Amino acid sequence: MAEELGFSKGLAGVVADATSVSQVQGEVGRLIYRGISIEEIAEKSTFEEMTYFLLRGKMPTQPELNKVTAELKEFRALPKTVEAVIDAAPKTAHPMMVLQAAMAALAWDEAPVNLKDVDGNVRNAVRLTAQLGTAVARISRRRRGLAPVEPRTDLSHAENFLYMLDGKVPSKDVARMFDVALMLHMDHDFNASTFSARVIASTEARLTASVSGAVGALSGPLHGGANEKVLEMADKIGAPEKAKDWVANALATKAKVMGFGHRVYRTMDPRAKVLRGMLEQLVAQTGDKSTYETLRIVHDTMIDELGKTSKDYIWPNVDFWSGALYRLMKIETIDFTPIFAVARVVGWSSHIIEMWQDNRIYRPAAKYVGPTEATISPIASRG
Amino acid sequence: MAEELGFSKGLAGVVADATSVSQVQGEVGRLIYRGISIEEIAEKSTFEEMTYFLLRGKMPTQPELNKVTAELKEFRALPKTVEAVIDAAPKTAHPMMVLQAAMAALAWDEAPVNLKDVDGNVRNAVRLTAQLGTAVARISRRRRGLAPVEPRTDLSHAENFLYMLDGKVPSKDVARMFDVALMLHMDHDFNASTFSARVIASTEARLTASVSGAVGALSGPLHGGANEKVLEMADKIGAPEKAKDWVANALATKAKVMGFGHRVYRTMDPRAKVLRGMLEQLVAQTGDKSTYETLRIVHDTMIDELGKTSKDYIWPNVDFWSGALYRLMKIETIDFTPIFAVARVVGWSSHIIEMWQDNRIYRPAAKYVGPTEATISPIASRG
């Protein structure tokens, strides 16, 4: 229908703006943040360094890295108002809905936007990044009936987040894996939540108000939540030895196999490779291999079966392995999408700050397809 | 820069989707809701009828109108959780930021989206429309240090809103004018907040989560807030007899005259005409003509002066007269944009429900303009 009407539904293929924050090279399975491949970032960088790099557009010197690291620590505590908003939510509320409200409340003490104050906007983004993590941990513990754990300032962002979630400081290995997982999810060009953040911020709405809207977009099942569904699938399969038949049956009945395919990638999502490597390392350390084995057999069967007939859409995406990794870190499934936000907030903020350098409100055209000459008929005559 | 790069900045002129909710015919100064001109709507319809019409796509029969009117009344009370969120805000918080959080909190007890359940989605939109008004009134009274006024179910939506704001039932004339003002603001095709609502909802995020994001977009000074600025201008001018010189000086120094020009209209905004008529009626009734006279002289001087050199952008937009009208209704300037949301929520919801009939996630392409082959250099070597 859309093609007949002369436009591209969902703006697929339509260039909405220029960016230098990240690029998804879907044909070759490459993802770069400001030119650096995601594999190199996963190997050599940290959440703190990438926060600076994405927000500022240059890699930090040691003093700059020290400063952003200190700020990420200082800003961790939530304002009492935001705590009150989180604590007003019923335990049954979806954590993404609570997070969206908490982020809107975080805008309560934010100054109106000054587009040209890049330093102030970056500082605000660092505050927001620090506090979003604290909000996610508080929301999770509240849902689980646990008292909040106050943030510590002697831990890295990744360590402190897991500490606030669990009450225990994670091992160095787990903290590093989580740090890498966050970096992998920081940005992905114009995905729907980032595009939402840009559209809202193009009105010169406050940074945090725009991020609140992006959290709303990420809450949608077509965007966030896919790694939850992969785990639900693994749980439904039940055991590794059942996986091969399950996939064969799913393919025969055209049921959806979760965690495969992506609108942009035409080959392996590079993030999936990194996540699989970390997952295998953690499986070896913990000896808990049930979910991993099920997923591995789903994966291999999919590649085998689909490879017989097609070269398209047969590769796992970022969501295929991440849920199993988080589960081994004792994170509950419902917290996976909020954790996506803990990482993506850096990308959202970087896009907004970049856009504000040359801002124009998003105001697309509409193709009107309704009647053009109607009138109000007397109510008694209506059918 | 954007044109050189081969795309349209702000998606100007780019068709983002089809809609039959409303059409802005900018060249001829016509606005239609599903085919009916805004002038006819202002003359003959009501907020309740238009809520049904925009959400459902057909004019209601008497039983259908009775039902939506009853629902708009029944749903007026806010959940205690949402009241708690509003009451957590400091009185200094901007009311749009409090409203954004309140709307996100309203999604706490909302079920996940079922795209095909149009009846359920419309009912939810009616609830949201009823409760957004109550939230705006509560936020306003709290800011002014006043206790909230509980909604009444024997009043129309417009009457009840003014009653909740002021504590007194308005005159029939004022209630009707406010009802018309709300209808004028209900929809305007793909303005930035409606587009934000669509982008967020395209992920199948909940209706209220999407509307919360739209409130964020409307909070931006490039979108909502223009009628506030018109009144600030009038107050700065100070008196009608100073208006002519003020405009001449503004034009000579290229200072911005608020309330003129629009990205879409190339002639008179039809809503401005209706608003001016109501304003003149209320000025005659109240005898308070100071702001009106100042604006009238600004208006006439602008038309005269700009008409000498150009035919473009010389007409007042919807924001030029609405602020003066609201001021005569004793509404504070800072509440104008939240009142815009009281009306526009119907348009936001109508667009979302329409879009969900044939949904595809918004995922535009990006023009990458950053480096493509960077590496991580040792930190000591960075400049």
XYZ file of N, CA, C and O in Angstrom, chain A residues 55-181:
508
model
N 30.042 10.904 23.417
C 29.469 12.229 23.702
C 30.307 13.357 23.112
O 29.770 14.346 22.614
N 31.620 13.213 23.166
C 32.521 14.311 22.798
C 33.060 14.215 21.375
O 33.531 15.215 20.826
N 33.118 12.998 20.827
C 33.663 12.861 19.476
C 35.169 12.774 19.427
O 35.758 12.840 18.360
N 35.815 12.661 20.562
C 37.262 12.410 20.593
C 37.572 11.498 21.768
O 36.850 11.492 22.765
N 38.650 10.717 21.623
C 39.041 9.845 22.728
C 39.661 10.701 23.826
O 40.382 11.653 23.559
N 39.369 10.362 25.089
C 39.852 11.203 26.184
C 41.347 11.038 26.439
O 41.900 9.942 26.289
N 41.974 12.123 26.846
C 43.306 12.019 27.459
C 43.109 11.451 28.864
O 41.978 11.355 29.350
N 44.219 11.135 29.541
C 44.081 10.576 30.902
C 43.340 11.528 31.842
O 42.424 11.083 32.552
N 43.686 12.824 31.852
C 42.910 13.727 32.745
C 41.435 13.792 32.363
O 40.564 13.867 33.242
N 41.137 13.761 31.078
C 39.735 13.801 30.645
C 38.991 12.531 31.063
O 37.836 12.576 31.495
N 39.677 11.401 30.924
C 39.063 10.139 31.348
C 38.841 10.130 32.857
O 37.794 9.686 33.350
N 39.812 10.643 33.590
C 39.658 10.715 35.051
C 38.450 11.574 35.427
O 37.690 11.242 36.333
N 38.284 12.670 34.691
C 37.194 13.597 35.009
C 35.837 12.961 34.745
O 34.936 13.014 35.587
N 35.668 12.333 33.577
C 34.359 11.745 33.267
C 34.068 10.573 34.212
O 32.926 10.357 34.631
N 35.123 9.829 34.571
C 34.949 8.717 35.501
C 34.487 9.234 36.865
O 33.561 8.674 37.477
N 35.086 10.319 37.301
C 34.694 10.917 38.590
C 33.259 11.433 38.535
O 32.483 11.251 39.484
N 32.895 12.060 37.422
C 31.530 12.586 37.293
C 30.503 11.450 37.296
O 29.446 11.554 37.923
N 30.814 10.373 36.563
C 29.886 9.237 36.534
C 29.662 8.682 37.939
O 28.601 8.137 38.235
N 30.657 8.823 38.810
C 30.514 8.363 40.195
C 29.732 9.361 41.047
O 28.816 8.999 41.782
N 30.125 10.633 40.937
C 29.498 11.682 41.766
C 27.992 11.793 41.555
O 27.254 12.108 42.470
N 27.592 11.599 40.295
C 26.195 11.842 39.935
C 25.280 10.656 40.224
O 24.101 10.696 39.917
N 25.835 9.572 40.777
C 25.035 8.341 40.867
C 23.767 8.441 41.704
O 22.766 7.815 41.381
N 23.824 9.173 42.793
C 22.648 9.220 43.681
C 21.485 9.900 42.963
O 21.670 10.857 42.209
N 20.279 9.396 43.174
C 19.083 9.986 42.559
C 18.553 11.117 43.421
O 18.611 11.037 44.655
N 17.967 12.151 42.800
C 17.222 13.130 43.591
C 16.084 12.430 44.336
O 15.528 11.438 43.843
N 15.737 12.965 45.520
C 14.647 12.373 46.318
C 13.332 12.337 45.536
O 12.513 11.429 45.702
N 13.116 13.352 44.685
C 11.877 13.399 43.892
C 11.779 12.185 42.973
O 10.709 11.592 42.823
N 12.893 11.814 42.360
C 12.884 10.674 41.433
C 12.688 9.374 42.216
O 11.958 8.473 41.776
N 13.316 9.289 43.380
C 13.075 8.119 44.229
C 11.589 8.005 44.582
O 11.018 6.913 44.576
N 10.972 9.154 44.875
C 9.541 9.132 45.242
C 8.688 8.642 44.074
O 7.708 7.912 44.273
N 9.047 9.047 42.859
C 8.295 8.593 41.678
C 8.430 7.080 41.512
O 7.440 6.362 41.309
N 9.651 6.585 41.623
C 9.860 5.137 41.499
C 9.074 4.403 42.579
O 8.417 3.383 42.324
N 9.120 4.939 43.789
C 8.478 4.258 44.914
C 6.955 4.374 44.876
O 6.258 3.682 45.619
N 6.430 5.255 44.004
C 4.971 5.361 43.840
C 4.424 4.252 42.944
O 3.216 4.012 42.919
N 5.297 3.593 42.206
C 4.834 2.586 41.236
C 4.442 1.289 41.937
O 5.120 0.856 42.867
N 3.366 0.671 41.500
C 3.053 -0.658 42.022
C 4.124 -1.651 41.559
O 4.744 -1.456 40.516
N 4.341 -2.691 42.353
C 5.391 -3.662 41.997
C 5.087 -4.390 40.696
O 5.969 -4.972 40.075
N 3.824 -4.364 40.301
C 3.421 -5.048 39.073
C 3.679 -4.210 37.815
O 3.531 -4.713 36.708
N 4.024 -2.943 37.986
C 4.252 -2.096 36.804
C 5.471 -2.594 36.040
O 6.466 -3.026 36.633
N 5.414 -2.524 34.708
C 6.580 -2.950 33.926
C 7.735 -1.987 34.200
O 7.553 -0.777 34.194
N 8.945 -2.521 34.434
C 10.064 -1.635 34.804
C 10.353 -0.561 33.759
O 10.828 0.525 34.116
N 10.083 -0.820 32.489
C 10.345 0.224 31.488
C 9.383 1.402 31.647
O 9.736 2.544 31.367
N 8.151 1.111 32.073
C 7.191 2.196 32.283
C 7.589 3.024 33.505
O 7.386 4.236 33.545
N 8.128 2.342 34.520
C 8.581 3.073 35.706
C 9.803 3.915 35.344
O 9.928 5.084 35.744
N 10.689 3.336 34.535
C 11.898 4.068 34.125
C 11.534 5.301 33.299
O 12.142 6.363 33.452
N 10.543 5.158 32.429
C 10.128 6.310 31.607
C 9.652 7.466 32.500
O 10.016 8.623 32.291
N 8.853 7.133 33.516
C 8.377 8.160 34.449
C 9.539 8.740 35.261
O 9.612 9.956 35.489
N 10.459 7.878 35.687
C 11.597 8.343 36.486
C 12.467 9.308 35.679
O 12.943 10.325 36.203
N 12.650 9.008 34.395
C 13.460 9.900 33.560
C 12.750 11.236 33.344
O 13.375 12.293 33.352
N 11.432 11.189 33.152
C 10.694 12.459 33.022
C 10.853 13.276 34.302
O 11.039 14.496 34.260
N 10.818 12.596 35.443
C 10.975 13.303 36.722
C 12.388 13.857 36.881
O 12.596 14.884 37.534
N 13.351 13.190 36.278
C 14.734 13.680 36.350
C 14.873 15.016 35.606
O 15.801 15.782 35.874
N 13.950 15.278 34.701
C 13.973 16.563 33.973
C 13.411 17.704 34.817
O 13.482 18.860 34.413
N 12.843 17.389 35.977
C 12.204 18.430 36.786
C 13.183 19.509 37.231
O 12.800 20.666 37.366
N 14.415 19.132 37.510
C 15.366 20.156 37.948
C 16.396 20.493 36.866
O 17.474 21.012 37.161
N 16.021 20.207 35.621
C 16.932 20.477 34.504
C 16.618 21.861 33.929
O 15.458 22.231 33.782
N 17.655 22.589 33.572
C 17.453 23.932 32.998
C 16.967 23.802 31.551
O 17.218 22.799 30.903
N 16.273 24.822 31.043
C 15.935 24.817 29.617
C 17.203 24.672 28.775
O 18.300 25.006 29.220
N 17.016 24.190 27.552
C 18.158 23.832 26.710
C 18.868 25.060 26.157
O 18.234 25.996 25.684
N 20.176 25.020 26.217
C 21.009 25.973 25.488
C 21.794 25.157 24.469
O 22.757 24.473 24.812
N 21.365 25.224 23.206
C 21.925 24.336 22.174
C 23.436 24.433 22.067
O 24.111 23.448 21.777
N 23.948 25.621 22.267
C 25.368 25.846 21.973
C 26.268 25.535 23.171
O 27.487 25.557 23.051
N 25.677 25.245 24.331
C 26.473 24.954 25.524
C 26.833 23.468 25.540
O 26.287 22.681 26.317
N 27.771 23.107 24.665
C 28.105 21.686 24.522
C 28.650 21.118 25.830
O 28.271 20.014 26.236
N 29.492 21.878 26.507
C 30.036 21.381 27.784
C 28.924 21.094 28.789
O 28.915 20.051 29.454
N 27.985 22.014 28.903
C 26.863 21.824 29.830
C 25.991 20.646 29.424
O 25.546 19.868 30.278
N 25.768 20.506 28.124
C 24.927 19.404 27.657
C 25.603 18.049 27.869
O 24.945 17.071 28.227
N 26.921 18.009 27.662
C 27.646 16.755 27.899
C 27.624 16.411 29.391
O 27.379 15.259 29.776
N 27.837 17.408 30.215
C 27.806 17.180 31.665
C 26.433 16.651 32.086
O 26.314 15.736 32.894
N 25.394 17.220 31.506
C 24.037 16.779 31.794
C 23.821 15.329 31.330
O 23.175 14.528 32.001
N 24.389 14.990 30.170
C 24.276 13.625 29.653
C 25.012 12.636 30.552
O 24.555 11.503 30.761
N 26.141 13.054 31.102
C 26.899 12.179 32.009
C 26.089 11.954 33.294
O 25.960 10.824 33.779
N 25.492 13.013 33.809
C 24.605 12.897 34.985
C 23.476 11.912 34.701
O 23.188 11.001 35.480
N 22.845 12.111 33.550
C 21.722 11.269 33.148
C 22.150 9.802 33.020
O 21.438 8.894 33.457
N 23.323 9.581 32.437
C 23.840 8.223 32.272
C 24.065 7.582 33.638
O 23.698 6.415 33.864
N 24.654 8.340 34.548
C 24.909 7.808 35.892
C 23.591 7.479 36.592
O 23.426 6.402 37.175
N 22.630 8.399 36.512
C 21.405 8.240 37.291
C 20.444 7.235 36.672
O 19.677 6.587 37.404
N 20.487 7.064 35.363
C 19.609 6.069 34.752
C 19.950 4.676 35.293
O 19.057 3.883 35.616
N 21.243 4.389 35.425
C 21.642 3.096 35.979
C 21.118 2.896 37.396
O 20.594 1.823 37.747
N 21.237 3.933 38.206
C 20.750 3.843 39.586
C 19.237 3.620 39.618
O 18.726 2.834 40.428
N 18.539 4.309 38.717
C 17.078 4.149 38.658
C 16.710 2.713 38.275
O 15.815 2.112 38.887
N 17.389 2.157 37.289
C 17.080 0.786 36.852
C 17.294 -0.200 38.000
O 16.460 -1.095 38.232
N 18.383 -0.038 38.734
C 18.657 -0.952 39.849
C 17.601 -0.813 40.942
O 17.107 -1.806 41.492
N 17.238 0.414 41.263
C 16.221 0.636 42.307
C 14.881 0.023 41.903
O 14.190 -0.609 42.722
N 14.507 0.246 40.634
C 13.234 -0.291 40.140
C 13.232 -1.822 40.228
O 12.243 -2.442 40.648
N 14.349 -2.432 39.850
C 14.437 -3.894 39.892
C 14.313 -4.420 41.318
O 13.566 -5.364 41.597
N 15.056 -3.823 42.239
C 15.019 -4.305 43.633
C 13.645 -4.101 44.246
O 13.150 -4.951 44.980
N 13.027 -2.975 43.936
C 11.699 -2.718 44.473
C 10.715 -3.791 43.996
O 9.899 -4.299 44.743
N 10.812 -4.128 42.709
C 9.928 -5.154 42.159
C 10.139 -6.485 42.875
O 9.204 -7.254 43.110
N 11.398 -6.756 43.234
C 11.724 -8.011 43.909
C 11.519 -7.929 45.418
O 11.883 -8.863 46.148
N 10.979 -6.803 45.898
C 10.706 -6.672 47.331
C 11.943 -6.422 48.165
O 11.949 -6.682 49.370
N 13.001 -5.891 47.538
C 14.267 -5.658 48.244
C 14.511 -4.171 48.440
O 14.126 -3.350 47.600
N 15.179 -3.837 49.546
C 15.530 -2.432 49.794
C 16.560 -1.975 48.766
O 17.387 -2.774 48.304
N 16.538 -0.697 48.405
C 17.536 -0.203 47.444
C 18.941 -0.274 48.024
O 19.134 -0.173 49.235
N 19.920 -0.485 47.133
C 21.329 -0.473 47.532
C 21.918 0.853 47.069
O 21.864 1.173 45.882
N 22.439 1.625 48.011
C 23.018 2.923 47.644
C 24.252 2.718 46.762
O 25.037 1.808 46.987
N 24.437 3.572 45.769
C 25.606 3.437 44.896
C 26.912 3.647 45.662
O 26.936 4.355 46.671
N 27.965 3.026 45.194
C 29.306 3.250 45.754
C 30.144 4.033 44.751
O 29.944 3.934 43.550
N 31.094 4.807 45.270
C 31.885 5.640 44.360
C 33.285 5.067 44.134
O 34.104 5.681 43.466
N 33.542 3.855 44.677
C 34.856 3.244 44.445
C 34.788 2.172 43.361
O 35.758 1.450 43.152
N 33.656 2.077 42.684
C 33.480 1.026 41.681
C 33.279 1.648 40.298
O 32.812 2.785 40.181
N 33.601 0.869 39.261
C 33.341 1.329 37.893
C 31.833 1.364 37.659
O 31.056 0.841 38.465
N 31.419 1.952 36.536
C 29.986 2.038 36.246
C 29.369 0.638 36.181
O 28.307 0.391 36.760
N 30.034 -0.285 35.471
C 29.499 -1.642 35.323
C 29.474 -2.375 36.665
O 28.474 -3.001 37.034
N 30.585 -2.293 37.401
C 30.647 -2.956 38.719
C 29.572 -2.428 39.654
O 28.887 -3.186 40.340
N 29.458 -1.097 39.686
C 28.517 -0.473 40.612
C 27.079 -0.830 40.251
O 26.241 -1.046 41.126
N 26.787 -0.906 38.944
C 25.426 -1.253 38.551
C 25.072 -2.655 39.055
O 24.012 -2.865 39.663
N 25.977 -3.622 38.805
C 25.696 -4.996 39.263
C 25.633 -5.051 40.789
O 24.822 -5.788 41.360
N 26.461 -4.243 41.447
C 26.422 -4.169 42.909
C 25.073 -3.626 43.398
O 24.454 -4.176 44.314
N 24.576 -2.569 42.752
C 23.279 -2.000 43.163
C 22.127 -2.970 42.877
O 21.107 -2.961 43.558
N 22.312 -3.789 41.845
C 21.257 -4.733 41.472
C 21.215 -5.904 42.455
O 20.149 -6.364 42.870
N 22.402 -6.365 42.843
C 22.525 -7.639 43.545
C 22.896 -7.480 45.020
O 22.669 -8.393 45.822
N 23.483 -6.329 45.372
C 23.963 -6.148 46.744
C 25.362 -6.691 46.972
O 25.914 -6.535 48.055
N 25.928 -7.356 45.945
C 27.306 -7.877 46.065
C 28.153 -7.337 44.924
O 27.681 -7.209 43.792
N 29.400 -7.041 45.223
C 30.311 -6.602 44.164
C 30.628 -7.810 43.289
O 30.968 -8.878 43.798
N 30.477 -7.688 41.956
C 30.722 -8.838 41.085
C 32.211 -9.148 40.978
O 33.052 -8.316 41.316
N 32.526 -10.343 40.492
C 33.927 -10.691 40.225
C 34.455 -9.783 39.120
O 33.683 -9.208 38.352
N 35.761 -9.667 39.037
C 36.371 -8.840 37.988
C 35.970 -9.342 36.610
O 35.716 -8.551 35.697
N 35.915 -10.656 36.436
C 35.549 -11.224 35.132
C 34.129 -10.851 34.734
O 33.874 -10.429 33.609
N 33.202 -11.019 35.664
C 31.806 -10.710 35.358
C 31.647 -9.214 35.114
O 30.953 -8.798 34.174
N 32.313 -8.402 35.931
C 32.210 -6.955 35.748
C 32.718 -6.554 34.363
O 32.110 -5.737 33.673
N 33.816 -7.158 33.937
C 34.364 -6.826 32.619
C 33.407 -7.270 31.503
O 33.174 -6.537 30.544
N 32.846 -8.459 31.645
C 31.896 -8.920 30.616
C 30.687 -7.994 30.542
O 30.198 -7.685 29.460
N 30.217 -7.566 31.692
C 29.048 -6.681 31.692
C 29.418 -5.317 31.096
O 28.650 -4.723 30.333
N 30.610 -4.848 31.431
C 31.110 -3.597 30.858
C 31.116 -3.703 29.318
O 30.659 -2.788 28.616
N 31.609 -4.819 28.803
C 31.655 -5.014 27.346
C 30.237 -5.092 26.777
O 29.932 -4.473 25.747
N 29.365 -5.827 27.458
C 27.981 -5.938 26.967
C 27.334 -4.559 26.876
O 26.627 -4.254 25.911
